Short mmCIF file of C-alpha atoms and ligand atoms in Angstrom, two decimals:
data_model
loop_
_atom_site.label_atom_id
_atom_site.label_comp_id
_atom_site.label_asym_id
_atom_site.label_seq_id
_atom_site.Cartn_x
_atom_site.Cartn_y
_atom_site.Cartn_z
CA UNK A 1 53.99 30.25 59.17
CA UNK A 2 51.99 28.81 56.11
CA UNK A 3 50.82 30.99 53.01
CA UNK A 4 47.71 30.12 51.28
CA UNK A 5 47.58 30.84 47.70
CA UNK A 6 44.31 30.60 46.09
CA UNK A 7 46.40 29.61 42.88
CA UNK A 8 47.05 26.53 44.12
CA UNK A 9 44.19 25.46 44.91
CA UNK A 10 41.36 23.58 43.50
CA UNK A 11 37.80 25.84 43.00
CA UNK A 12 34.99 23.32 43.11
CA UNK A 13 31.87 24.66 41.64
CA UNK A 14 28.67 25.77 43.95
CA UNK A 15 26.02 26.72 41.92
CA UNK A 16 27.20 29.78 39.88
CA UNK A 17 30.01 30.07 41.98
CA UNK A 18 33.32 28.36 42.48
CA UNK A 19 34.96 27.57 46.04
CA UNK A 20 38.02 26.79 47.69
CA UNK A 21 37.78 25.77 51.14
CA UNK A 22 41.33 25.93 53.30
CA UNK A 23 40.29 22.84 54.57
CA UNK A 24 40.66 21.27 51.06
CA UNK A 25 44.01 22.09 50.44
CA UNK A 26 45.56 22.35 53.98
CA UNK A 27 43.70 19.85 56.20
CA UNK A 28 43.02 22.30 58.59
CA UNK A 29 40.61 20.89 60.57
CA UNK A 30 37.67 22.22 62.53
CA UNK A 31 39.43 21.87 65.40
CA UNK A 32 43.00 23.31 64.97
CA UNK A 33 41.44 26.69 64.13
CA UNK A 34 38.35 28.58 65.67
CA UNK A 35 36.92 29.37 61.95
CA UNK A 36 36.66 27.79 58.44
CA UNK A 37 37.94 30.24 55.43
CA UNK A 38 37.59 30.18 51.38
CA UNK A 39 38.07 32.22 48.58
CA UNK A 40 35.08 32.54 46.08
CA UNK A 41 34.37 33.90 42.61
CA UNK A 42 31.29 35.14 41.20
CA UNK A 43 31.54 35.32 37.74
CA UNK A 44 31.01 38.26 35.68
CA UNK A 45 26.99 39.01 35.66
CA UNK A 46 26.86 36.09 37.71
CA UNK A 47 25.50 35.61 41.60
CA UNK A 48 25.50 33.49 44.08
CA UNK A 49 22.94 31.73 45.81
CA UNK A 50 21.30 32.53 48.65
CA UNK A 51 23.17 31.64 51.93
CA UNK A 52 22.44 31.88 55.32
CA UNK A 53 23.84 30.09 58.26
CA UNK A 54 24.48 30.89 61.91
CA UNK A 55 28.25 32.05 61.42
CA UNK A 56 29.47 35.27 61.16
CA UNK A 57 30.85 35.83 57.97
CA UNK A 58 33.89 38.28 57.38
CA UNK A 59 34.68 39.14 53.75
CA UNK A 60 37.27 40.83 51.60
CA UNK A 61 36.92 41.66 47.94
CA UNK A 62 40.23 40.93 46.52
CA UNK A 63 39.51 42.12 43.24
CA UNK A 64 36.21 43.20 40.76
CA UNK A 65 33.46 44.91 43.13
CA UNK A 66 30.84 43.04 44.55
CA UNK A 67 27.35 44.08 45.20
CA UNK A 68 25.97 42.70 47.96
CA UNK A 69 22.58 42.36 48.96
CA UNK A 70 21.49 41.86 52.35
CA UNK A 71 19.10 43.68 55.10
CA UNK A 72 16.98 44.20 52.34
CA UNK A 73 19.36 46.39 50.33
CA UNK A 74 22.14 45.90 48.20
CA UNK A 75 25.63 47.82 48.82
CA UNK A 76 28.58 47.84 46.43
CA UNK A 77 31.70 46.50 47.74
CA UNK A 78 34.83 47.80 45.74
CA UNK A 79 37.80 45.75 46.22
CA UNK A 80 39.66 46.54 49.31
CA UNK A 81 36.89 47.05 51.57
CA UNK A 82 35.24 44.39 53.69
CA UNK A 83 31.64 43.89 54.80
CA UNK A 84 30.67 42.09 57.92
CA UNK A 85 27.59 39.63 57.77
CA UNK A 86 25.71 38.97 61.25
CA UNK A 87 24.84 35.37 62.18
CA UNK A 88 21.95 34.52 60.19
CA UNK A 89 22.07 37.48 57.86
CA UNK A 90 20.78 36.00 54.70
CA UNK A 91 22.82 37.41 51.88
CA UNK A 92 23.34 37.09 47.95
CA UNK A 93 26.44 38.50 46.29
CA UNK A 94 26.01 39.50 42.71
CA UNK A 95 28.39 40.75 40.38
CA UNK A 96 27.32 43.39 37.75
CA UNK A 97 30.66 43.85 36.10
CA UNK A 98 32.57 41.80 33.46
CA UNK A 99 34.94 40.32 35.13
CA UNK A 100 35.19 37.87 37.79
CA UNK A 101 34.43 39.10 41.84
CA UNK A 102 37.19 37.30 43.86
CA UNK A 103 36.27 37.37 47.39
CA UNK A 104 37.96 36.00 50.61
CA UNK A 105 35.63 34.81 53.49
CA UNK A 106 36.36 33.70 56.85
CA UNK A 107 33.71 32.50 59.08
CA UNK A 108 33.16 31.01 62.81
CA UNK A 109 30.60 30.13 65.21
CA UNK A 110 29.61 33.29 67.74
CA UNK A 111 31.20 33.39 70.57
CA UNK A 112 29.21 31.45 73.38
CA UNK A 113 27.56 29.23 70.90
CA UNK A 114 27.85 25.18 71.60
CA UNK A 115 30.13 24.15 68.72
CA UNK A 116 28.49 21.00 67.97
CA UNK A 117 24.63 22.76 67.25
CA UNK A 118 21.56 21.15 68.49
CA UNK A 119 18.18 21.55 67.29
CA UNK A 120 16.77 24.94 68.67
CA UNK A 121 19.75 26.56 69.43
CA UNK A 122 19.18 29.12 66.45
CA UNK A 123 16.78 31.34 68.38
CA UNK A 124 19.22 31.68 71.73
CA UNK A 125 22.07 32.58 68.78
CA UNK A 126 20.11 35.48 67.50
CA UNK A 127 19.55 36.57 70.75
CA UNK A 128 23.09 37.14 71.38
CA UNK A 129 22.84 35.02 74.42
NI1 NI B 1 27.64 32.96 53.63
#
């Protein structure tokens, strides 16, 4: 068993937000788990950039609410609930409070997908095939 403790580790900055990869602190590779995981803050009246990427992205708000916008609307998140990001759901997460969002995210490849990518694979992905 190994506990992860966001206090521990280093944020690095990405754009308006900070970041801290498991990978960073634990040397968990790619390969010894099936997904990659981070914690993030958006700072208060802050957002993030736009992101969108072919894994599925699980997320908890640990604390502050989120607001996330995505599908072409934008759904408040209070902490304690999760929302669910599709693979190449494009999505911004702004935070209209004043004080920090802290947000846990785990993500992985769909099931199915080739692990390594290759050019043109993005449309089969989408597909669900
Ligand atoms: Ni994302």
């Amino acid at each position: 068993m190994r506990t992860f403790d966001p206090a521990r580790t280093e944020f690095g900055s990405a754009g308006p937000i900070t970041v801290a990869r498991w990978e960073q602190q634990y040397q968990l590779g790619e390969r010894e788990l099936p997904f990659g995981a981070m914690w993030y803050t958006v700072p208060a009246g802050g957002s993030s950039v736009r992101d969108q990427h072919p894994e599925p992205e699980l997320s908890i708000v640990l604390s502050g609410t989120a607001q996330v916008e995505a599908g072409g609307g934008v759904t408040e998140v209070p902490a304690g609930q999760a929302f669910l990001l599709d693979s190449e759901e494009a999505h911004v997460i702004h935070n209209r409070a004043d004080q920090p969002v802290l947000i846990f995210s785990a993500y992985w490849m769909p099931l199915g997908s080739d692990p390594v990518g290759r050019p043109g694979d993005t449309a089969a992905v989408n597909a669900g095939v």
